[in-house]
mmCIF file of C-alpha atoms in Angstrom:
data_model
loop_
_atom_site.group_PDB
_atom_site.id
_atom_site.type_symbol
_atom_site.label_atom_id
_atom_site.label_comp_id
_atom_site.label_asym_id
_atom_site.label_seq_id
_atom_site.Cartn_x
_atom_site.Cartn_y
_atom_site.Cartn_z
ATOM 1 C CA MET A 226 114.056 -40.382 -110.399
ATOM 2 C CA ASN A 227 117.650 -39.432 -111.114
ATOM 3 C CA ALA A 228 120.865 -38.834 -109.198
ATOM 4 C CA ASP A 229 120.078 -35.103 -108.829
ATOM 5 C CA PHE A 230 116.900 -35.944 -106.899
ATOM 6 C CA PHE A 231 118.708 -38.074 -104.333
ATOM 7 C CA ASN A 232 121.620 -35.617 -104.184
ATOM 8 C CA ALA A 233 119.070 -32.948 -103.248
ATOM 9 C CA LEU A 234 117.904 -35.134 -100.350
ATOM 10 C CA ASP A 235 121.516 -35.501 -99.218
ATOM 11 C CA LEU A 236 121.882 -31.724 -99.284
ATOM 12 C CA LEU A 237 118.680 -31.235 -97.272
ATOM 13 C CA GLU A 238 119.922 -33.666 -94.657
ATOM 14 C CA LYS A 239 123.245 -31.848 -94.404
ATOM 15 C CA GLU A 240 121.932 -28.265 -94.334
ATOM 16 C CA ASN A 241 118.552 -28.623 -92.603
ATOM 17 C CA GLY A 242 119.158 -31.692 -90.465
ATOM 18 C CA ILE A 243 116.217 -33.468 -92.124
ATOM 19 C CA SER A 244 116.817 -37.209 -92.259
ATOM 20 C CA LYS A 245 117.127 -38.600 -95.780
ATOM 21 C CA ASP A 246 115.336 -41.777 -94.693
ATOM 22 C CA PHE A 247 112.475 -39.676 -93.314
ATOM 23 C CA MET A 248 112.194 -37.774 -96.597
ATOM 24 C CA ILE A 249 112.239 -40.958 -98.676
ATOM 25 C CA ALA A 250 109.509 -42.530 -96.529
ATOM 26 C CA GLN A 251 107.332 -39.410 -96.859
ATOM 27 C CA ILE A 252 107.852 -39.192 -100.627
ATOM 28 C CA GLU A 253 107.123 -42.898 -101.097
ATOM 29 C CA LEU A 254 103.843 -42.395 -99.278
ATOM 30 C CA ALA A 255 102.934 -39.359 -101.405
ATOM 31 C CA LEU A 256 103.797 -41.128 -104.647
ATOM 32 C CA ALA A 257 101.752 -44.161 -103.620
ATOM 33 C CA ASN A 258 98.727 -41.929 -103.045
ATOM 34 C CA ALA A 259 99.280 -40.170 -106.382
ATOM 35 C CA CYS A 260 99.636 -43.448 -108.287
ATOM 36 C CA ARG A 261 96.514 -44.844 -106.612
ATOM 37 C CA LYS A 262 94.492 -42.045 -108.158
ATOM 38 C CA GLU A 263 95.648 -43.218 -111.596
ATOM 39 C CA VAL A 264 94.948 -46.944 -111.251
ATOM 40 C CA GLY A 265 91.952 -46.924 -108.896
ATOM 41 C CA PRO A 266 91.072 -45.734 -105.382
ATOM 42 C CA THR A 267 90.865 -49.279 -103.952
ATOM 43 C CA THR A 268 94.277 -50.259 -105.276
ATOM 44 C CA ILE A 269 96.981 -50.831 -102.692
ATOM 45 C CA ILE A 270 100.242 -49.328 -103.948
ATOM 46 C CA ARG A 271 103.770 -49.638 -102.605
ATOM 47 C CA VAL A 272 106.467 -47.308 -103.914
ATOM 48 C CA GLN A 273 110.136 -48.134 -103.473
ATOM 49 C CA LEU A 274 112.804 -45.473 -103.957
ATOM 50 C CA ASP A 275 116.319 -46.815 -104.393
ATOM 51 C CA PRO A 276 118.987 -44.177 -103.616
ATOM 52 C CA VAL A 277 121.735 -46.600 -104.672
ATOM 53 C CA LYS A 278 120.360 -47.222 -108.155
ATOM 54 C CA ASN A 279 118.710 -43.787 -108.354
ATOM 55 C CA ASP A 280 115.497 -45.542 -109.300
ATOM 56 C CA MET A 281 111.824 -45.794 -108.418
ATOM 57 C CA ARG A 282 109.647 -48.910 -108.579
ATOM 58 C CA VAL A 283 105.882 -49.140 -108.127
ATOM 59 C CA PHE A 284 104.078 -52.280 -106.994
ATOM 60 C CA GLN A 285 100.403 -53.184 -106.881
ATOM 61 C CA GLN A 286 99.501 -55.348 -103.879
ATOM 62 C CA ARG A 287 96.605 -57.825 -103.986
ATOM 63 C CA THR A 288 95.367 -60.170 -101.291
ATOM 64 C CA VAL A 289 94.983 -63.851 -102.179
ATOM 65 C CA VAL A 290 91.346 -65.055 -101.787
ATOM 66 C CA PRO A 291 89.598 -68.351 -102.637
ATOM 67 C CA GLU A 292 88.583 -68.915 -106.260
ATOM 68 C CA GLY A 293 85.263 -67.314 -107.074
ATOM 69 C CA GLU A 294 85.413 -64.823 -104.180
ATOM 70 C CA VAL A 295 87.242 -61.996 -105.923
ATOM 71 C CA GLU A 296 85.137 -58.861 -105.391
ATOM 72 C CA ASP A 297 87.675 -56.233 -106.463
ATOM 73 C CA ASP A 298 90.359 -57.009 -109.030
ATOM 74 C CA ASN A 299 92.336 -53.955 -107.910
ATOM 75 C CA CYS A 300 93.083 -55.329 -104.455
ATOM 76 C CA GLN A 301 92.245 -59.071 -104.650
ATOM 77 C CA ILE A 302 93.473 -62.071 -106.656
ATOM 78 C CA SER A 303 92.189 -65.635 -106.715
ATOM 79 C CA LEU A 304 94.341 -68.456 -105.389
ATOM 80 C CA PRO A 305 94.699 -70.170 -108.808
ATOM 81 C CA ASP A 306 95.829 -66.890 -110.443
ATOM 82 C CA ALA A 307 98.265 -66.306 -107.576
ATOM 83 C CA LYS A 308 99.638 -69.842 -107.918
ATOM 84 C CA ALA A 309 100.148 -69.176 -111.628
ATOM 85 C CA ILE A 310 102.485 -66.355 -110.682
ATOM 86 C CA SER A 311 104.285 -68.314 -107.970
ATOM 87 C CA ARG A 312 103.582 -71.671 -106.343
ATOM 88 C CA ARG A 313 104.553 -70.167 -102.993
ATOM 89 C CA HIS A 314 101.485 -67.914 -102.746
ATOM 90 C CA LYS A 315 98.865 -68.973 -100.158
ATOM 91 C CA LEU A 316 95.421 -67.816 -99.064
ATOM 92 C CA GLY A 317 95.612 -64.552 -97.160
ATOM 93 C CA GLY A 318 99.026 -63.747 -98.609
ATOM 94 C CA VAL A 319 99.924 -60.728 -100.722
ATOM 95 C CA VAL A 320 100.875 -60.790 -104.380
ATOM 96 C CA GLU A 321 102.971 -57.872 -105.595
ATOM 97 C CA THR A 322 102.957 -56.953 -109.262
ATOM 98 C CA GLU A 323 105.308 -54.311 -110.555
ATOM 99 C CA LEU A 324 103.630 -51.561 -112.551
ATOM 100 C CA LYS A 325 105.263 -49.726 -115.405
ATOM 101 C CA THR A 326 106.141 -46.289 -114.105
ATOM 102 C CA LYS A 327 106.565 -44.400 -117.364
ATOM 103 C CA ASN A 328 102.923 -43.326 -117.171
ATOM 104 C CA PHE A 329 103.509 -42.014 -113.646
ATOM 105 C CA ARG A 330 106.614 -39.911 -114.347
ATOM 106 C CA ARG A 331 104.916 -36.525 -114.611
ATOM 107 C CA LEU A 332 102.521 -37.325 -111.795
ATOM 108 C CA SER A 333 105.369 -38.612 -109.652
ATOM 109 C CA ALA A 334 107.431 -35.497 -110.234
ATOM 110 C CA GLN A 335 104.564 -33.225 -109.165
ATOM 111 C CA ALA A 336 103.650 -35.299 -106.125
ATOM 112 C CA GLY A 337 107.297 -35.701 -105.189
ATOM 113 C CA LYS A 338 107.900 -31.949 -105.351
ATOM 114 C CA GLN A 339 104.833 -31.195 -103.220
ATOM 115 C CA MET A 340 105.745 -33.861 -100.702
ATOM 116 C CA ILE A 341 109.322 -32.662 -100.426
ATOM 117 C CA VAL A 342 108.076 -29.172 -99.580
ATOM 118 C CA GLN A 343 105.588 -30.576 -97.068
ATOM 119 C CA ALA A 344 108.142 -32.954 -95.562
ATOM 120 C CA ILE A 345 110.650 -30.138 -95.168
ATOM 121 C CA ARG A 346 108.065 -28.051 -93.338
ATOM 122 C CA THR A 347 107.019 -30.972 -91.148
ATOM 123 C CA ALA A 348 110.595 -31.920 -90.324
ATOM 124 C CA GLU A 349 111.489 -28.297 -89.630
ATOM 125 C CA ARG A 350 108.555 -27.953 -87.227
ATOM 126 C CA GLU A 351 109.558 -31.162 -85.467
ATOM 127 C CA ARG A 352 113.186 -30.013 -85.256
ATOM 128 C CA GLN A 353 112.171 -26.664 -83.780
ATOM 129 C CA THR A 354 109.855 -28.339 -81.278
ATOM 130 C CA ARG A 355 112.631 -30.694 -80.132
ATOM 131 C CA GLU A 356 115.115 -27.835 -79.775
ATOM 132 C CA TYR A 357 112.674 -25.714 -77.787
ATOM 133 C CA GLU A 358 111.731 -28.697 -75.614
ATOM 134 C CA ASP A 359 115.422 -29.191 -74.816
ATOM 135 C CA LYS A 360 115.583 -25.540 -73.680
ATOM 136 C CA LYS A 361 112.306 -25.506 -71.758
ATOM 137 C CA GLU A 362 112.606 -23.953 -68.266
ATOM 138 C CA GLU A 363 115.910 -22.410 -69.340
ATOM 139 C CA ILE A 364 117.108 -18.924 -70.320
ATOM 140 C CA ILE A 365 118.155 -18.235 -73.894
ATOM 141 C CA THR A 366 119.521 -15.102 -75.539
ATOM 142 C CA ALA A 367 117.449 -13.831 -78.454
ATOM 143 C CA ILE A 368 117.655 -10.886 -80.854
ATOM 144 C CA VAL A 369 114.761 -8.462 -81.301
ATOM 145 C CA ASP A 370 113.712 -8.805 -84.959
ATOM 146 C CA LYS A 371 110.567 -6.670 -84.881
ATOM 147 C CA VAL A 372 108.715 -4.407 -82.472
ATOM 148 C CA ASP A 373 104.936 -4.353 -82.833
ATOM 149 C CA THR A 374 104.062 -0.766 -81.955
ATOM 150 C CA THR A 375 100.313 -1.528 -81.775
ATOM 151 C CA ASN A 376 100.487 -3.958 -78.866
ATOM 152 C CA GLY A 377 104.093 -3.827 -77.655
ATOM 153 C CA ASN A 378 104.845 -7.451 -78.562
ATOM 154 C CA LEU A 379 108.370 -8.339 -79.671
ATOM 155 C CA ILE A 380 109.221 -10.793 -82.454
ATOM 156 C CA LEU A 381 112.468 -12.496 -81.440
ATOM 157 C CA ASP A 382 115.015 -14.478 -83.402
ATOM 158 C CA THR A 383 115.852 -17.242 -80.951
ATOM 159 C CA GLY A 384 118.372 -19.035 -83.139
ATOM 160 C CA THR A 385 115.927 -21.936 -83.461
ATOM 161 C CA GLY A 386 113.183 -19.903 -85.120
ATOM 162 C CA TYR A 387 111.050 -16.860 -84.475
ATOM 163 C CA ALA A 388 108.898 -16.499 -81.378
ATOM 164 C CA THR A 389 106.799 -13.765 -79.806
ATOM 165 C CA LEU A 390 107.495 -12.155 -76.459
ATOM 166 C CA LEU A 391 104.125 -10.737 -75.434
ATOM 167 C CA ALA A 392 103.959 -7.310 -73.839
ATOM 168 C CA SER A 393 102.454 -8.970 -70.752
ATOM 169 C CA GLU A 394 105.593 -11.114 -70.424
ATOM 170 C CA GLN A 395 107.966 -8.145 -70.522
ATOM 171 C CA ILE A 396 109.218 -6.425 -67.383
ATOM 172 C CA PRO A 397 107.085 -3.324 -66.800
ATOM 173 C CA GLY A 398 108.873 -0.158 -67.851
ATOM 174 C CA GLU A 399 111.483 -1.782 -70.075
ATOM 175 C CA PHE A 400 111.873 -0.925 -73.771
ATOM 176 C CA HIS A 401 113.687 -2.758 -76.561
ATOM 177 C CA ASP A 402 114.691 -1.834 -80.099
ATOM 178 C CA VAL A 403 115.306 -3.945 -83.178
ATOM 179 C CA GLY A 404 118.723 -5.575 -82.913
ATOM 180 C CA ASP A 405 118.787 -5.655 -79.096
ATOM 181 C CA ARG A 406 119.983 -8.892 -77.515
ATOM 182 C CA ILE A 407 117.804 -9.906 -74.583
ATOM 183 C CA LYS A 408 117.504 -12.872 -72.275
ATOM 184 C CA VAL A 409 114.166 -14.697 -72.127
ATOM 185 C CA PHE A 410 112.846 -17.655 -70.163
ATOM 186 C CA ILE A 411 111.120 -20.483 -72.074
ATOM 187 C CA SER A 412 108.221 -21.335 -69.807
ATOM 188 C CA GLU A 413 106.113 -23.512 -72.099
ATOM 189 C CA VAL A 414 106.376 -25.337 -75.432
ATOM 190 C CA LYS A 415 103.427 -26.772 -77.346
ATOM 191 C CA SER A 416 103.530 -28.614 -80.645
ATOM 192 C CA GLY A 417 101.723 -26.686 -83.388
ATOM 193 C CA GLU A 418 100.600 -28.863 -86.286
ATOM 194 C CA MET A 419 100.538 -26.176 -88.985
ATOM 195 C CA ARG A 420 102.624 -23.219 -87.860
ATOM 196 C CA GLY A 421 105.288 -24.909 -85.831
ATOM 197 C CA PRO A 422 105.823 -25.000 -82.070
ATOM 198 C CA ILE A 423 103.931 -22.558 -79.853
ATOM 199 C CA VAL A 424 106.550 -21.158 -77.484
ATOM 200 C CA THR A 425 105.776 -19.064 -74.414
ATOM 201 C CA LEU A 426 108.643 -16.699 -73.604
ATOM 202 C CA SER A 427 108.810 -14.639 -70.438
ATOM 203 C CA ARG A 428 110.873 -12.111 -68.551
ATOM 204 C CA VAL A 429 108.372 -11.818 -65.686
ATOM 205 C CA HIS A 430 108.290 -15.469 -64.613
ATOM 206 C CA PRO A 431 109.810 -16.031 -61.133
ATOM 207 C CA ASN A 432 112.083 -18.716 -62.592
ATOM 208 C CA PHE A 433 113.605 -16.095 -64.895
ATOM 209 C CA VAL A 434 115.304 -14.613 -61.824
ATOM 210 C CA LYS A 435 116.139 -18.078 -60.519
ATOM 211 C CA ARG A 436 117.912 -18.988 -63.767
ATOM 212 C CA LEU A 437 119.769 -15.656 -63.766
ATOM 213 C CA PHE A 438 121.191 -16.516 -60.347
ATOM 214 C CA GLU A 439 122.128 -19.989 -61.545
ATOM 215 C CA LEU A 440 123.939 -18.521 -64.558
ATOM 216 C CA GLU A 441 125.787 -15.901 -62.519
ATOM 217 C CA ILE A 442 126.651 -17.713 -59.264
ATOM 218 C CA PRO A 443 129.145 -20.611 -59.595
ATOM 219 C CA GLU A 444 128.272 -21.922 -56.129
ATOM 220 C CA ILE A 445 124.675 -22.406 -57.272
ATOM 221 C CA GLN A 446 125.831 -24.151 -60.430
ATOM 222 C CA ASP A 447 127.921 -26.679 -58.486
ATOM 223 C CA GLY A 448 125.232 -27.242 -55.841
ATOM 224 C CA THR A 449 127.044 -25.659 -52.892
ATOM 225 C CA ILE A 450 124.227 -23.101 -52.628
ATOM 226 C CA VAL A 451 120.611 -24.109 -53.195
ATOM 227 C CA ILE A 452 117.764 -21.791 -54.193
ATOM 228 C CA ARG A 453 114.849 -22.655 -51.902
ATOM 229 C CA GLY A 454 112.213 -20.344 -53.337
ATOM 230 C CA VAL A 455 111.471 -17.269 -55.418
ATOM 231 C CA SER A 456 108.643 -14.775 -54.996
ATOM 232 C CA ARG A 457 108.373 -11.976 -57.532
ATOM 233 C CA GLU A 458 106.463 -8.949 -58.714
ATOM 234 C CA ALA A 459 108.227 -8.237 -61.980
ATOM 235 C CA GLY A 460 109.603 -4.742 -62.362
ATOM 236 C CA SER A 461 109.199 -3.990 -58.667
ATOM 237 C CA ARG A 462 110.637 -6.541 -56.235
ATOM 238 C CA THR A 463 111.866 -10.127 -55.980
ATOM 239 C CA LYS A 464 112.655 -12.157 -52.897
ATOM 240 C CA ILE A 465 114.865 -15.197 -53.378
ATOM 241 C CA ALA A 466 115.679 -17.629 -50.561
ATOM 242 C CA VAL A 467 119.059 -19.372 -50.606
ATOM 243 C CA GLU A 468 120.742 -21.959 -48.417
ATOM 244 C CA SER A 469 124.365 -23.066 -48.206
ATOM 245 C CA ARG A 470 125.236 -26.738 -47.957
ATOM 246 C CA ASP A 471 128.738 -25.845 -46.822
ATOM 247 C CA GLU A 472 129.093 -24.129 -43.440
ATOM 248 C CA ASN A 473 132.197 -22.381 -44.755
ATOM 249 C CA VAL A 474 130.300 -20.753 -47.635
ATOM 250 C CA ASP A 475 128.083 -17.748 -46.975
ATOM 251 C CA ALA A 476 125.024 -18.067 -49.238
ATOM 252 C CA ILE A 477 124.101 -14.386 -49.297
ATOM 253 C CA GLY A 478 127.675 -13.144 -49.633
ATOM 254 C CA SER A 479 128.337 -15.516 -52.520
ATOM 255 C CA CYS A 480 125.259 -14.264 -54.345
ATOM 256 C CA ILE A 481 126.248 -10.629 -53.868
ATOM 257 C CA GLY A 482 129.862 -11.216 -54.868
ATOM 258 C CA LYS A 483 132.977 -9.140 -54.317
ATOM 259 C CA ASN A 484 132.085 -5.452 -54.404
ATOM 260 C CA GLY A 485 128.573 -6.511 -55.397
ATOM 261 C CA MET A 486 129.667 -7.575 -58.890
ATOM 262 C CA ARG A 487 127.565 -10.747 -59.114
ATOM 263 C CA ILE A 488 124.287 -9.215 -58.015
ATOM 264 C CA ALA A 489 125.047 -6.132 -60.125
ATOM 265 C CA ASN A 490 125.031 -8.229 -63.289
ATOM 266 C CA ILE A 491 121.647 -9.700 -62.331
ATOM 267 C CA LEU A 492 120.177 -6.296 -61.453
ATOM 268 C CA ALA A 493 121.393 -4.901 -64.780
ATOM 269 C CA GLU A 494 119.233 -7.518 -66.534
ATOM 270 C CA LEU A 495 116.222 -6.706 -64.336
ATOM 271 C CA GLY A 496 116.397 -2.926 -64.649
ATOM 272 C CA ASN A 497 115.039 -1.097 -61.604
ATOM 273 C CA GLU A 498 113.684 -4.234 -59.926
ATOM 274 C CA LYS A 499 114.862 -4.685 -56.333
ATOM 275 C CA VAL A 500 116.103 -8.098 -55.241
ATOM 276 C CA ASP A 501 116.132 -9.244 -51.612
ATOM 277 C CA ILE A 502 118.373 -12.260 -51.004
ATOM 278 C CA ILE A 503 116.937 -14.180 -48.054
ATOM 279 C CA ARG A 504 118.695 -16.729 -45.872
ATOM 280 C CA TYR A 505 116.500 -19.840 -45.842
ATOM 281 C CA SER A 506 115.669 -21.606 -42.572
ATOM 282 C CA ASP A 507 113.759 -24.807 -41.795
ATOM 283 C CA ASP A 508 112.408 -22.968 -38.762
ATOM 284 C CA LEU A 509 109.359 -21.159 -40.142
ATOM 285 C CA PRO A 510 109.334 -18.199 -37.688
ATOM 286 C CA THR A 511 113.007 -17.559 -38.411
ATOM 287 C CA TYR A 512 112.370 -17.892 -42.156
ATOM 288 C CA VAL A 513 109.491 -15.390 -42.004
ATOM 289 C CA ALA A 514 111.589 -12.904 -40.024
ATOM 290 C CA GLU A 515 114.415 -13.181 -42.568
ATOM 291 C CA ALA A 516 112.010 -12.850 -45.501
ATOM 292 C CA LEU A 517 110.508 -9.604 -44.184
ATOM 293 C CA SER A 518 113.847 -7.887 -44.829
ATOM 294 C CA PRO A 519 114.617 -4.996 -45.068
ATOM 295 C CA ALA A 520 112.196 -4.537 -42.154
ATOM 296 C CA LYS A 521 113.497 -5.493 -38.693
ATOM 297 C CA VAL A 522 111.269 -7.969 -36.871
ATOM 298 C CA LEU A 523 110.855 -8.097 -33.073
ATOM 299 C CA SER A 524 109.072 -11.450 -32.919
ATOM 300 C CA VAL A 525 107.183 -14.064 -34.932
ATOM 301 C CA THR A 526 104.508 -16.105 -33.166
ATOM 302 C CA MET A 527 102.936 -19.100 -34.892
ATOM 303 C CA GLU A 528 99.154 -19.107 -34.527
ATOM 304 C CA ASP A 529 98.740 -22.404 -36.340
ATOM 305 C CA GLU A 530 100.752 -24.553 -38.722
ATOM 306 C CA ARG A 531 100.649 -22.093 -41.661
ATOM 307 C CA SER A 532 99.849 -18.699 -40.152
ATOM 308 C CA CYS A 533 101.731 -16.366 -37.812
ATOM 309 C CA ARG A 534 101.653 -12.993 -36.112
ATOM 310 C CA VAL A 535 104.623 -10.710 -36.686
ATOM 311 C CA THR A 536 105.523 -7.875 -34.319
ATOM 312 C CA VAL A 537 107.641 -4.917 -35.439
ATOM 313 C CA LEU A 538 108.436 -1.466 -34.100
ATOM 314 C CA PRO A 539 105.913 1.210 -35.141
ATOM 315 C CA GLU A 540 108.436 2.908 -37.387
ATOM 316 C CA GLN A 541 109.070 -0.442 -39.144
ATOM 317 C CA LEU A 542 105.415 -1.259 -39.826
ATOM 318 C CA SER A 543 105.070 0.437 -43.222
ATOM 319 C CA LEU A 544 108.394 -1.051 -44.335
ATOM 320 C CA ALA A 545 107.356 -4.552 -43.275
ATOM 321 C CA ILE A 546 104.002 -4.331 -45.033
ATOM 322 C CA GLY A 547 105.372 -2.517 -48.069
ATOM 323 C CA LYS A 548 103.640 -0.281 -50.584
ATOM 324 C CA GLU A 549 100.139 -1.604 -51.180
ATOM 325 C CA GLY A 550 101.110 -4.616 -49.037
ATOM 326 C CA GLN A 551 103.686 -5.796 -51.553
ATOM 327 C CA ASN A 552 106.389 -6.858 -49.093
ATOM 328 C CA ALA A 553 103.969 -8.875 -46.977
ATOM 329 C CA LYS A 554 102.476 -10.538 -50.072
ATOM 330 C CA LEU A 555 105.873 -11.553 -51.376
ATOM 331 C CA VAL A 556 106.843 -13.001 -47.997
ATOM 332 C CA ALA A 557 103.584 -14.940 -47.778
ATOM 333 C CA ARG A 558 104.174 -16.414 -51.235
ATOM 334 C CA LEU A 559 107.787 -17.222 -50.481
ATOM 335 C CA THR A 560 107.206 -18.892 -47.133
ATOM 336 C CA GLY A 561 103.731 -20.303 -47.726
ATOM 337 C CA CYS A 562 102.663 -18.749 -44.443
ATOM 338 C CA LYS A 563 99.758 -16.370 -43.811
ATOM 339 C CA ILE A 564 101.164 -13.299 -42.066
ATOM 340 C CA ASP A 565 99.531 -10.765 -39.763
ATOM 341 C CA ILE A 566 101.893 -7.848 -39.084
ATOM 342 C CA LYS A 567 101.340 -5.662 -36.026
ATOM 343 C CA ALA A 568 103.265 -2.795 -34.474
#
């Protein structure tokens, strides 16, 4: 080992954020395994890298056993022989003998190089996993690096690494080109042993809309307005229930913003998707009536704890139910209440 080797570790720590101590520990382990192949598979080897002296030392470790019970000279030493080395050695203790490393130089260099590459990859995967974990359930901005024309998947540069946005996780009807900057929601992160973290990105997840509101509405950020629920059919319609903790702050008005500027920014991200902002209520019938917006409800009658009958004017029936029952489904999901709508 020379100064250039340890300087390279310093550079890796500075540029890649890979701990020098971590690298040294990994390389010591690799060199110990490489040296063991030279002196015997049962030999216990300890390698010590010294970044101060720019040096490497190799030690053979043997367990002290009673005289006459040595079964393997590579990993055992009798008590008398141990005492001959040092009077302090006792049964069950470990005797370390330094090995000359000149025979290991070439082997060490090869093993060290391989282990550095492996350690860099391992540390990089761990770093990426930690960074993605820190951003889990959050929105990030990524750049489209590649568009797979065969399946519609997008390869995104997230700033932490590269991840795939599946076609199924894209808003129906939207298109992106290489170089586009898009917002994505990190819904799941799994540690991948060989290829790095497995990251699930989404633009259709209900919490994608929730996070957009949190990013755009200051009153949500400071806790004055609370999001009580989100129900979504991506690309078509979203219902989001909000509640104000301050009687002087209008939850819906704050989300829409002056001249509709706040909601306009959110809608621009969602394309043609409609967003209904619902006023939350602890009173379930009132909550259901609000959620059925834009339809006007005449009455809501609870039939049991989680189901109700809704009455609307005949001309409001199709609006309340929605195309293919979409509006009613979204309301049911949002409120957790089974709904029967009648004219």
